[in-house]
Structures are given as C-alpha cells and as structure tokens.
PDB file of C-alpha atoms in Angstrom:
ATOM      1  CA  MET Z  30     -15.451 -14.514  -0.863  1.00 72.00           C
ATOM      2  CA  GLU Z  31     -16.105 -10.753  -0.759  1.00 95.00           C
ATOM      3  CA  LEU Z  32     -13.356  -8.011  -1.030  1.00 95.00           C
ATOM      4  CA  LYS Z  33     -13.313  -6.907   2.064  1.00 95.00           C
ATOM      5  CA  GLU Z  34     -12.831 -10.602   3.562  1.00 96.00           C
ATOM      6  CA  ALA Z  35     -10.194 -11.519   0.932  1.00 96.00           C
ATOM      7  CA  PHE Z  36      -8.058  -8.052   1.843  1.00 97.00           C
ATOM      8  CA  ASP Z  37      -7.878  -8.794   5.585  1.00 97.00           C
ATOM      9  CA  ASN Z  38      -7.055 -12.150   4.117  1.00 96.00           C
ATOM     10  CA  ALA Z  39      -4.116 -10.300   2.150  1.00 96.00           C
ATOM     11  CA  VAL Z  40      -3.204  -7.839   4.698  1.00 96.00           C
ATOM     12  CA  ALA Z  41      -1.955 -11.216   7.235  1.00 96.00           C
ATOM     13  CA  ALA Z  42      -1.319 -13.034   4.097  1.00 95.00           C
ATOM     14  CA  SER Z  43       1.511 -10.209   3.655  1.00 95.00           C
ATOM     15  CA  LYS Z  44       3.157 -10.539   6.974  1.00 93.00           C
ATOM     16  CA  THR Z  45       3.507 -14.029   6.442  1.00 93.00           C
ATOM     17  CA  LEU Z  46       5.329 -14.000   3.006  1.00 92.00           C
ATOM     18  CA  PRO Z  47       7.810 -17.207   1.625  1.00 90.00           C
ATOM     19  CA  ALA Z  48       9.988 -13.869   1.168  1.00 91.00           C
ATOM     20  CA  ARG Z  49      10.956 -10.277   2.233  1.00 93.00           C
ATOM     21  CA  PRO Z  50       9.721  -8.454  -0.855  1.00 95.00           C
ATOM     22  CA  ASP Z  51      12.045  -5.423  -2.586  1.00 96.00           C
ATOM     23  CA  ASN Z  52      11.435  -2.108  -1.655  1.00 95.00           C
ATOM     24  CA  GLU Z  53       9.788  -1.083  -4.571  1.00 96.00           C
ATOM     25  CA  THR Z  54       6.959  -3.687  -3.447  1.00 96.00           C
ATOM     26  CA  LEU Z  55       7.402  -3.100  -0.217  1.00 96.00           C
ATOM     27  CA  LEU Z  56       6.197   0.196  -0.982  1.00 97.00           C
ATOM     28  CA  GLN Z  57       3.572  -0.458  -3.336  1.00 97.00           C
ATOM     29  CA  LEU Z  58       2.306  -2.269  -0.439  1.00 97.00           C
ATOM     30  CA  TYR Z  59       2.289   0.576   1.626  1.00 97.00           C
ATOM     31  CA  SER Z  60       0.138   2.683  -0.528  1.00 97.00           C
ATOM     32  CA  LEU Z  61      -1.673   0.416  -1.531  1.00 98.00           C
ATOM     33  CA  PHE Z  62      -3.046  -0.610   1.778  1.00 98.00           C
ATOM     34  CA  LYS Z  63      -3.265   3.522   3.132  1.00 97.00           C
ATOM     35  CA  GLN Z  64      -5.243   3.831  -0.150  1.00 97.00           C
ATOM     36  CA  ALA Z  65      -7.947   1.112   0.669  1.00 97.00           C
ATOM     37  CA  THR Z  66      -8.065   1.934   4.309  1.00 97.00           C
ATOM     38  CA  GLU Z  67      -8.103   5.478   4.538  1.00 96.00           C
ATOM     39  CA  GLY Z  68      -8.157   7.344   1.062  1.00 95.00           C
ATOM     40  CA  ASP Z  69      -6.076  10.172  -0.559  1.00 95.00           C
ATOM     41  CA  ILE Z  70      -3.281  10.708   0.879  1.00 93.00           C
ATOM     42  CA  ASN Z  71      -3.395  14.540   2.669  1.00 85.00           C
ATOM     43  CA  THR Z  72      -1.232  16.676   0.817  1.00 79.00           C
ATOM     44  CA  ASP Z  73      -1.181  19.601   3.300  1.00 81.00           C
ATOM     45  CA  ASN Z  74       1.967  17.899   5.537  1.00 79.00           C
ATOM     46  CA  PRO Z  75       4.351  16.689   3.207  1.00 83.00           C
ATOM     47  CA  PRO Z  76       7.172  15.056   5.093  1.00 86.00           C
ATOM     48  CA  GLY Z  77      11.081  16.873   5.509  1.00 84.00           C
ATOM     49  CA  MET Z  78      13.169  16.967   2.589  1.00 82.00           C
ATOM     50  CA  PHE Z  79      16.519  14.492   4.398  1.00 91.00           C
ATOM     51  CA  ASP Z  80      13.343  11.881   6.212  1.00 91.00           C
ATOM     52  CA  PHE Z  81      14.110   9.782   2.779  1.00 93.00           C
ATOM     53  CA  VAL Z  82      11.672   6.880   4.001  1.00 92.00           C
ATOM     54  CA  ALA Z  83       8.751   8.919   5.140  1.00 92.00           C
ATOM     55  CA  LYS Z  84       8.894  10.808   1.467  1.00 92.00           C
ATOM     56  CA  ALA Z  85       9.333   7.843  -0.893  1.00 93.00           C
ATOM     57  CA  LYS Z  86       6.363   6.296   1.183  1.00 94.00           C
ATOM     58  CA  TYR Z  87       4.789   9.342   0.863  1.00 93.00           C
ATOM     59  CA  ASP Z  88       5.946   9.957  -2.804  1.00 93.00           C
ATOM     60  CA  ALA Z  89       4.254   6.387  -3.574  1.00 95.00           C
ATOM     61  CA  TRP Z  90       0.673   6.649  -1.788  1.00 96.00           C
ATOM     62  CA  LEU Z  91       0.083  10.346  -3.792  1.00 94.00           C
ATOM     63  CA  LYS Z  92       0.805   8.357  -7.363  1.00 96.00           C
ATOM     64  CA  LEU Z  93      -2.453   6.582  -6.003  1.00 97.00           C
ATOM     65  CA  GLN Z  94      -4.740   9.196  -5.920  1.00 96.00           C
ATOM     66  CA  GLY Z  95      -7.877   9.293  -6.724  1.00 96.00           C
ATOM     67  CA  THR Z  96      -7.651   6.018  -6.875  1.00 97.00           C
ATOM     68  CA  SER Z  97     -10.918   3.995  -5.834  1.00 97.00           C
ATOM     69  CA  PRO Z  98     -10.406   2.118  -1.881  1.00 97.00           C
ATOM     70  CA  GLU Z  99     -12.113  -0.765  -4.215  1.00 97.00           C
ATOM     71  CA  ASN Z 100      -9.643  -0.572  -6.441  1.00 97.00           C
ATOM     72  CA  ALA Z 101      -6.604  -0.841  -4.316  1.00 98.00           C
ATOM     73  CA  MET Z 102      -8.494  -3.418  -2.281  1.00 98.00           C
ATOM     74  CA  GLU Z 103      -8.026  -5.674  -5.541  1.00 97.00           C
ATOM     75  CA  ARG Z 104      -4.365  -4.540  -6.621  1.00 98.00           C
ATOM     76  CA  TYR Z 105      -3.538  -5.830  -2.976  1.00 98.00           C
ATOM     77  CA  VAL Z 106      -4.990  -8.257  -3.346  1.00 97.00           C
ATOM     78  CA  GLY Z 107      -2.746  -9.721  -6.454  1.00 96.00           C
ATOM     79  CA  LEU Z 108       0.016  -8.015  -5.382  1.00 97.00           C
ATOM     80  CA  VAL Z 109       0.421 -10.786  -2.344  1.00 96.00           C
ATOM     81  CA  ASN Z 110      -1.293 -13.373  -4.533  1.00 95.00           C
ATOM     82  CA  GLN Z 111       2.080 -13.217  -6.644  1.00 94.00           C
ATOM     83  CA  LEU Z 112       4.035 -12.445  -3.931  1.00 94.00           C
ATOM     84  CA  GLY Z 113       2.863 -16.043  -3.101  1.00 88.00           C
ATOM     85  CA  GLY Z 114       0.663 -15.505  -0.146  1.00 69.00           C
ATOM     86  CA  ASN Z 115      -2.230 -16.908  -1.128  1.00 65.00           C
TER      87      ASN Z 115
END
C-alpha cells in the first residue's frame, strides 16, 4: 500500500478509535496531519495570547517545522496504529 493511501486510511481510522486519546496525543495527531497536508506552519500569524487551544495547536505544529510531509504521514499512520486504529 502506498503512503498516501495508508495515510488516508489512518485519517479515517482516527475518527473511530476505540478510546478518545488524551489531549497531548490529540495535539500530536493534529500537528502531524497539518504538517502532512499543508507543510510548515505560517509563523506570520500566531494565535492570540488568551486563545489557549489555538496556541497549543500552533505550538505543536510549529515543533514539526522542517519535517517532510512524507515523514509526517508515516508518523501519523504509526501513531493511529499504535492507538488501535488499524
């Protein structure tokens, strides 16, 4: 199976995981998905200081800056499989 197909399957599987992941894992899934589908984050428009959810998402995605989309896809697939979304 090619990487894009495995990634698409993992995205679908992430919506039906047996248990809801903790917030840290959800941030990982979010940031890996964004890096895989959009590439590096636009650092010109950071979220407001009091928008804590947006700031957490922004920071998680920013940590992946420079990661290739392919690597992010592989890591996303691995994480979903680890969570029981095979």
